[in-house]
Amino acid sequence: MEDGTFESPGNCRYTEAGFDVKNWDTREDCEVRQILDRIADKWSLLVIALLDQCSMRFTELRREIDGISQRMLARTLRHLERDGLVKRTVHPVVPPRVDYELTPLGADLHSTIKALVTWTEEHRAQIAAARTAYDARTSADENAPAAATR
Amino acid sequence: MEDGTFESPGNCRYTEAGFDVKNWDTREDCEVRQILDRIADKWSLLVIALLDQCSMRFTELRREIDGISQRMLARTLRHLERDGLVKRTVHPVVPPRVDYELTPLGADLHSTIKALVTWTEEHRAQIAAARTAYDARTSADENAPAAATR
DNA sequence: CTGGATCCCCTTGGATACTG
DNA sequence: CAGTATCCAAGGGGATCCAG
């Protein structure tokens, strides 16, 4: 009976505080995945952060972000606009002028995200230490494969 | 002078609450991007959420997640372990048994992320409405291209 | 100035097969 | 059971050209 096959406990509950874990990140169905993909894509968060300070035009954002392609900036802004996070205002002047600003929803999301940013700032040292330790452990295992893993 | 070229204001400050926006998401340098990429990848968040309930073994996670490949589960777990978010325990028994559990750091991160999840839950209706409105507006523009944008 | 359209590369991630 | 190694498809994202 010491073979590790204990039969799965199955007695742990996945519901907590009223929502089901399996239900808020099951890829296609829920919006959590959608929003997460949105804010985690390469540029959205940075755009939101910049627009939270003040409204900006397309080229201002482009110049400010440094490294983004116009294709990606346009795409990102369209996504954010579609989700109601950013408001786009077109001024009908000779050289087109378009201003982007955060909607209240976008500003609200940004303030929520900042908690995560703050967390990361506060724990960056722990994460870096964990990585260093892991890498050291890993390369050590290569040299001493016979040692017990623990 | 009505050509829209106002010369960029340049008078808006990007520093707020002590940190520089340009400095916490400039791709390569900061850990914010790293952590964000980690929790936003396809499976990490779900793994964290499940492990927050109780520790689980590899196959339990695999069976529970439904849709994940063993390659991705192994990869995800190794990443999480490297970042110090998940602890891996190998039991030297005949059929190998490996338990995964959240570290205090991982549990802490999860509780932070849950704020974002909660936000999404609360605003899913607004987002859905914004998308519907955007799509309607977009397709309407195709039918009435001559109308002023505002 | 503000994008859309195209081409192309590279990463992410799935499927499968193979070890210990 | 718990992975690793290999192959391959889909999509993200950059560069460039073009239009309103």
Short mmCIF file of C-alpha atoms (C1' of nucleotides) in Angstrom, two decimals:
data_model
loop_
_atom_site.label_atom_id
_atom_site.label_comp_id
_atom_site.label_asym_id
_atom_site.label_seq_id
_atom_site.Cartn_x
_atom_site.Cartn_y
_atom_site.Cartn_z
CA MET A 1 0.00 0.00 0.00
CA GLU A 2 3.07 2.20 0.02
CA ASP A 3 3.00 2.59 -3.72
CA GLY A 4 1.77 6.16 -3.75
CA THR A 5 -1.63 5.28 -5.16
CA PHE A 6 -3.87 6.59 -2.44
CA GLU A 7 -6.93 7.11 -4.61
CA SER A 8 -7.52 10.80 -5.15
CA PRO A 9 -8.88 12.49 -2.07
CA GLY A 10 -11.44 14.45 -4.01
CA ASN A 11 -12.46 16.03 -0.77
CA CYS A 12 -11.13 19.50 -1.43
CA ARG A 13 -13.61 22.11 -2.38
CA TYR A 14 -12.95 24.46 -5.23
CA THR A 15 -15.66 26.88 -4.33
CA GLU A 16 -14.59 29.80 -2.23
CA ALA A 17 -16.16 33.13 -1.52
CA GLY A 18 -19.02 32.18 -3.76
CA PHE A 19 -17.35 31.51 -7.09
CA ASP A 20 -16.14 28.35 -8.70
CA VAL A 21 -12.51 28.25 -9.68
CA LYS A 22 -13.23 26.04 -12.62
CA ASN A 23 -15.70 28.56 -13.86
CA TRP A 24 -13.76 31.80 -14.11
CA ASP A 25 -10.85 30.73 -16.20
CA THR A 26 -12.02 27.93 -18.42
CA ARG A 27 -10.51 29.42 -21.55
CA GLU A 28 -13.35 30.28 -23.89
CA ASP A 29 -16.38 30.92 -21.73
CA CYS A 30 -15.51 33.54 -19.17
CA GLU A 31 -14.36 37.12 -19.64
CA VAL A 32 -11.58 36.76 -17.11
CA ARG A 33 -9.46 35.11 -19.74
CA GLN A 34 -10.38 37.85 -22.22
CA ILE A 35 -9.50 40.71 -19.92
CA LEU A 36 -6.37 38.99 -18.74
CA ASP A 37 -5.23 38.44 -22.29
CA ARG A 38 -5.97 42.06 -23.02
CA ILE A 39 -4.05 43.63 -20.18
CA ALA A 40 -1.25 41.13 -20.46
CA ASP A 41 -0.57 41.57 -24.13
CA LYS A 42 2.61 43.33 -24.94
CA TRP A 43 1.39 46.93 -24.99
CA SER A 44 -2.09 47.39 -23.51
CA LEU A 45 -1.03 47.92 -19.94
CA LEU A 46 1.51 50.52 -20.92
CA VAL A 47 -1.03 52.36 -23.04
CA ILE A 48 -3.52 52.33 -20.19
CA ALA A 49 -0.91 53.59 -17.78
CA LEU A 50 0.03 56.47 -20.06
CA LEU A 51 -3.56 57.41 -20.76
CA ASP A 52 -4.32 57.40 -17.07
CA GLN A 53 -2.10 60.44 -16.72
CA CYS A 54 -3.71 62.47 -19.47
CA SER A 55 -5.32 62.01 -22.86
CA MET A 56 -2.91 61.62 -25.74
CA ARG A 57 -2.95 61.52 -29.50
CA PHE A 58 -1.82 58.64 -31.62
CA THR A 59 1.62 59.95 -32.39
CA GLU A 60 2.23 61.06 -28.84
CA LEU A 61 1.61 57.53 -27.68
CA ARG A 62 3.76 56.18 -30.46
CA ARG A 63 6.63 58.47 -29.57
CA GLU A 64 6.21 57.88 -25.87
CA ILE A 65 6.15 54.13 -25.96
CA ASP A 66 9.30 53.72 -28.01
CA GLY A 67 9.48 50.37 -29.68
CA ILE A 68 5.84 49.92 -30.58
CA SER A 69 4.89 49.69 -34.22
CA GLN A 70 2.02 51.76 -35.54
CA ARG A 71 0.28 48.55 -36.45
CA MET A 72 0.39 47.31 -32.87
CA LEU A 73 -0.54 50.67 -31.41
CA ALA A 74 -3.56 50.94 -33.68
CA ARG A 75 -4.55 47.37 -32.95
CA THR A 76 -4.11 47.78 -29.20
CA LEU A 77 -6.13 50.98 -29.17
CA ARG A 78 -8.93 49.42 -31.17
CA HIS A 79 -9.09 46.50 -28.77
CA LEU A 80 -9.15 48.79 -25.76
CA GLU A 81 -11.80 50.93 -27.39
CA ARG A 82 -13.94 47.94 -28.17
CA ASP A 83 -13.79 46.81 -24.57
CA GLY A 84 -14.91 50.25 -23.46
CA LEU A 85 -11.65 51.01 -21.68
CA VAL A 86 -10.51 53.80 -23.96
CA LYS A 87 -12.47 56.59 -25.63
CA ARG A 88 -11.44 57.72 -29.10
CA THR A 89 -12.20 61.24 -30.26
CA VAL A 90 -11.64 62.32 -33.84
CA HIS A 91 -11.15 66.01 -34.54
CA PRO A 92 -12.10 66.79 -38.15
CA VAL A 93 -9.12 69.02 -38.93
CA VAL A 94 -6.86 69.06 -41.93
CA PRO A 95 -4.13 66.81 -40.61
CA PRO A 96 -6.31 64.37 -38.72
CA ARG A 97 -6.12 64.60 -34.98
CA VAL A 98 -7.34 61.78 -32.77
CA ASP A 99 -7.30 61.90 -29.01
CA TYR A 100 -7.41 58.87 -26.79
CA GLU A 101 -8.39 58.91 -23.18
CA LEU A 102 -9.32 56.39 -20.53
CA THR A 103 -12.99 55.86 -19.85
CA PRO A 104 -14.10 55.62 -16.22
CA LEU A 105 -14.14 51.87 -16.73
CA GLY A 106 -10.58 51.95 -18.00
CA ALA A 107 -9.41 54.11 -15.12
CA ASP A 108 -11.11 51.75 -12.71
CA LEU A 109 -9.40 48.77 -14.27
CA HIS A 110 -6.08 50.54 -14.11
CA SER A 111 -6.41 51.23 -10.43
CA THR A 112 -7.18 47.56 -9.89
CA ILE A 113 -4.19 46.50 -11.91
CA LYS A 114 -1.93 48.80 -9.98
CA ALA A 115 -2.41 46.57 -6.96
CA LEU A 116 -0.76 43.81 -8.94
CA VAL A 117 2.00 46.13 -10.08
CA THR A 118 2.60 47.19 -6.52
CA TRP A 119 2.71 43.58 -5.40
CA THR A 120 5.33 42.82 -8.00
CA GLU A 121 7.39 45.81 -6.97
CA GLU A 122 7.27 44.69 -3.37
CA HIS A 123 8.19 41.09 -4.08
CA ARG A 124 10.65 41.43 -6.91
CA ALA A 125 13.50 40.60 -4.56
CA GLN A 126 11.84 37.39 -3.39
CA ILE A 127 11.16 36.33 -6.95
CA ALA A 128 14.69 37.06 -8.06
CA ALA A 129 16.03 35.12 -5.09
CA ALA A 130 13.73 32.18 -5.86
CA ARG A 131 14.93 32.11 -9.44
CA THR A 132 18.56 32.21 -8.44
CA ALA A 133 18.00 29.41 -5.95
CA TYR A 134 16.10 27.35 -8.49
CA ASP A 135 18.76 27.77 -11.13
CA ALA A 136 21.47 26.88 -8.67
CA ARG A 137 19.54 23.82 -7.54
CA THR A 138 18.95 22.77 -11.13
CA SER A 139 22.55 23.01 -12.20
CA ALA A 140 23.59 21.32 -8.95
CA ASP A 141 21.30 18.38 -9.75
CA GLU A 142 23.14 17.93 -13.01
CA ASN A 143 26.40 17.45 -11.10
CA ALA A 144 24.99 15.30 -8.33
CA PRO A 145 22.16 13.29 -9.84
CA ALA A 146 22.38 10.53 -7.23
CA ALA A 147 21.46 12.76 -4.29
CA ALA A 148 17.89 12.54 -3.02
CA THR A 149 15.69 15.35 -4.27
CA ARG A 150 15.03 16.11 -0.67
CA MET B 1 -3.24 77.52 -37.15
CA GLU B 2 -6.26 75.28 -37.25
CA ASP B 3 -4.29 72.41 -38.68
CA GLY B 4 -4.23 70.33 -35.52
CA THR B 5 -0.52 70.79 -34.94
CA PHE B 6 -0.55 72.34 -31.51
CA GLU B 7 2.97 71.27 -30.53
CA SER B 8 2.82 68.52 -27.96
CA PRO B 9 1.91 69.80 -24.53
CA GLY B 10 4.58 67.77 -22.81
CA ASN B 11 3.28 69.13 -19.56
CA CYS B 12 1.72 65.98 -18.20
CA ARG B 13 3.62 64.16 -15.54
CA TYR B 14 4.05 60.42 -15.69
CA THR B 15 5.18 60.05 -12.13
CA GLU B 16 2.49 59.22 -9.67
CA ALA B 17 2.57 57.80 -6.18
CA GLY B 18 6.31 57.58 -6.44
CA PHE B 19 6.88 55.35 -9.44
CA ASP B 20 7.50 56.13 -13.06
CA VAL B 21 5.11 54.64 -15.54
CA LYS B 22 7.78 54.35 -18.16
CA ASN B 23 9.86 52.37 -15.75
CA TRP B 24 7.66 49.53 -14.62
CA ASP B 25 6.63 48.08 -17.94
CA THR B 26 9.40 48.78 -20.38
CA ARG B 27 9.53 45.27 -21.69
CA GLU B 28 12.85 43.74 -20.80
CA ASP B 29 14.00 45.51 -17.68
CA CYS B 30 11.30 45.21 -15.05
CA GLU B 31 9.77 42.16 -13.42
CA VAL B 32 6.25 43.46 -13.86
CA ARG B 33 6.30 42.29 -17.44
CA GLN B 34 7.71 38.93 -16.34
CA ILE B 35 5.11 38.31 -13.68
CA LEU B 36 2.34 39.54 -15.90
CA ASP B 37 3.41 37.24 -18.68
CA ARG B 38 3.54 34.41 -16.18
CA ILE B 39 0.10 34.82 -14.69
CA ALA B 40 -1.42 35.67 -18.03
CA ASP B 41 -0.16 32.67 -19.89
CA LYS B 42 -2.78 30.17 -20.76
CA TRP B 43 -2.64 27.96 -17.67
CA SER B 44 -0.70 29.48 -14.78
CA LEU B 45 -3.58 31.30 -13.18
CA LEU B 46 -5.77 28.23 -13.24
CA VAL B 47 -3.01 26.13 -11.72
CA ILE B 48 -2.48 28.70 -8.98
CA ALA B 49 -6.18 28.87 -8.29
CA LEU B 50 -6.45 25.10 -7.95
CA LEU B 51 -3.38 24.82 -5.76
CA ASP B 52 -4.70 27.54 -3.51
CA GLN B 53 -7.44 25.16 -2.43
CA CYS B 54 -5.16 22.26 -1.57
CA SER B 55 -1.94 20.66 -2.72
CA MET B 56 -2.29 18.36 -5.69
CA ARG B 57 -0.25 15.87 -7.65
CA PHE B 58 0.65 16.11 -11.27
CA THR B 59 -2.07 13.85 -12.59
CA GLU B 60 -4.69 15.38 -10.35
CA LEU B 61 -3.97 18.75 -11.86
CA ARG B 62 -3.91 17.26 -15.33
CA ARG B 63 -7.27 15.59 -14.82
CA GLU B 64 -8.74 18.62 -13.13
CA ILE B 65 -7.73 21.18 -15.72
CA ASP B 66 -9.12 19.31 -18.68
CA GLY B 67 -7.58 20.40 -21.90
CA ILE B 68 -4.02 20.97 -20.75
CA SER B 69 -1.28 18.86 -22.26
CA GLN B 70 1.27 17.24 -20.02
CA ARG B 71 3.90 19.30 -21.76
CA MET B 72 2.20 22.54 -20.84
CA LEU B 73 1.41 21.42 -17.30
CA ALA B 74 5.00 20.43 -16.68
CA ARG B 75 6.28 23.63 -18.25
CA THR B 76 3.83 25.79 -16.29
CA LEU B 77 4.72 24.09 -13.02
CA ARG B 78 8.43 24.47 -13.62
CA HIS B 79 8.00 28.16 -14.33
CA LEU B 80 5.90 28.67 -11.22
CA GLU B 81 8.39 26.70 -9.18
CA ARG B 82 11.28 28.75 -10.49
CA ASP B 83 9.54 31.96 -9.54
CA GLY B 84 9.03 30.64 -6.04
CA LEU B 85 5.25 30.55 -6.35
CA VAL B 86 4.84 26.79 -6.17
CA LYS B 87 6.63 24.20 -4.07
CA ARG B 88 7.36 20.80 -5.56
CA THR B 89 7.74 17.78 -3.31
CA VAL B 90 8.91 14.42 -4.62
CA HIS B 91 8.00 11.31 -2.65
CA PRO B 92 10.47 8.50 -3.40
CA VAL B 93 7.88 5.74 -3.77
CA VAL B 94 7.55 3.06 -6.39
CA PRO B 95 5.15 4.82 -8.71
CA PRO B 96 6.55 8.31 -8.40
CA ARG B 97 4.41 10.74 -6.49
CA VAL B 98 4.97 14.47 -6.71
CA ASP B 99 2.93 16.98 -4.81
CA TYR B 100 2.57 20.61 -5.74
CA GLU B 101 1.47 23.31 -3.39
CA LEU B 102 1.46 27.07 -3.30
CA THR B 103 4.22 28.80 -1.40
CA PRO B 104 3.25 31.71 0.85
CA LEU B 105 4.47 33.94 -1.95
CA GLY B 106 2.21 32.17 -4.43
CA ALA B 107 -0.78 32.37 -2.12
CA ASP B 108 -0.10 36.04 -1.63
CA LEU B 109 0.05 36.62 -5.37
CA HIS B 110 -3.17 34.71 -5.82
CA SER B 111 -4.99 36.84 -3.33
CA THR B 112 -3.77 39.91 -5.18
CA ILE B 113 -4.88 38.54 -8.50
CA LYS B 114 -8.30 37.74 -7.14
CA ALA B 115 -8.97 41.45 -6.93
CA LEU B 116 -8.59 41.57 -10.68
CA VAL B 117 -10.80 38.55 -11.14
CA THR B 118 -13.42 40.10 -8.93
CA TRP B 119 -13.21 43.33 -10.91
CA THR B 120 -13.79 41.43 -14.12
CA GLU B 121 -16.75 39.60 -12.65
CA GLU B 122 -18.29 42.85 -11.56
CA HIS B 123 -17.78 44.61 -14.86
CA ARG B 124 -18.37 41.85 -17.35
CA ALA B 125 -21.73 43.34 -18.25
CA GLN B 126 -20.22 46.75 -18.99
CA ILE B 127 -17.53 45.19 -21.13
CA ALA B 128 -19.99 43.08 -23.04
CA ALA B 129 -22.18 46.13 -23.60
CA ALA B 130 -19.21 48.16 -24.79
CA ARG B 131 -18.28 45.47 -27.26
CA THR B 132 -21.79 45.21 -28.61
CA ALA B 133 -21.98 48.97 -28.99
CA TYR B 134 -18.60 49.11 -30.68
CA ASP B 135 -19.47 46.36 -33.12
CA ALA B 136 -22.78 48.01 -33.92
CA ARG B 137 -21.06 51.36 -34.43
CA THR B 138 -18.46 49.76 -36.65
CA SER B 139 -20.88 48.01 -38.91
CA ALA B 140 -23.07 51.13 -38.99
CA ASP B 141 -20.12 53.17 -40.21
CA GLU B 142 -19.79 50.83 -43.13
CA ASN B 143 -23.37 51.61 -44.19
CA ALA B 144 -23.20 55.35 -43.55
CA PRO B 145 -19.66 56.40 -44.31
CA ALA B 146 -20.60 60.02 -45.07
CA ALA B 147 -21.85 60.80 -41.58
CA ALA B 148 -19.55 62.86 -39.36
CA THR B 149 -17.63 60.77 -36.85
CA ARG B 150 -19.17 62.83 -34.14
"C1'" DC C 1 -1.35 62.50 -38.98
"C1'" DT C 2 -3.84 58.24 -38.49
"C1'" DG C 3 -4.27 54.35 -39.67
"C1'" DG C 4 -5.30 49.86 -43.05
"C1'" DA C 5 -3.16 45.93 -45.95
"C1'" DT C 6 0.54 42.71 -46.69
"C1'" DC C 7 4.42 39.90 -45.84
"C1'" DC C 8 7.10 37.31 -42.72
"C1'" DC C 9 9.35 35.70 -38.57
"C1'" DC C 10 9.21 33.79 -34.15
"C1'" DT C 11 7.03 32.27 -30.02
"C1'" DT C 12 3.35 29.74 -27.75
"C1'" DG C 13 1.22 25.80 -27.26
"C1'" DG C 14 -0.97 21.14 -28.86
"C1'" DA C 15 -0.11 16.05 -30.29
"C1'" DT C 16 2.58 12.26 -30.05
"C1'" DA C 17 6.16 9.14 -28.65
"C1'" DC C 18 9.57 7.77 -25.43
"C1'" DT C 19 12.07 7.26 -20.58
"C1'" DG C 20 12.66 6.28 -15.40
"C1'" DC D 1 2.94 8.15 -12.42
"C1'" DA D 2 5.67 11.97 -13.83
"C1'" DG D 3 7.75 13.83 -16.81
"C1'" DT D 4 11.19 14.92 -21.39
"C1'" DA D 5 11.98 15.33 -26.51
"C1'" DT D 6 10.38 16.16 -31.04
"C1'" DC D 7 7.46 17.81 -34.57
"C1'" DC D 8 4.09 21.01 -36.18
"C1'" DA D 9 0.14 24.49 -36.57
"C1'" DA D 10 -1.82 29.03 -35.19
"C1'" DG D 11 -1.38 33.50 -33.82
"C1'" DG D 12 1.25 37.58 -31.98
"C1'" DG D 13 3.84 41.05 -33.43
"C1'" DG D 14 7.47 43.77 -36.47
"C1'" DA D 15 8.55 46.10 -41.11
"C1'" DT D 16 7.02 48.16 -44.98
"C1'" DC D 17 4.00 50.22 -48.25
"C1'" DC D 18 -0.12 52.69 -49.20
"C1'" DA D 19 -4.55 55.51 -48.46
"C1'" DG D 20 -7.72 59.21 -46.55
#
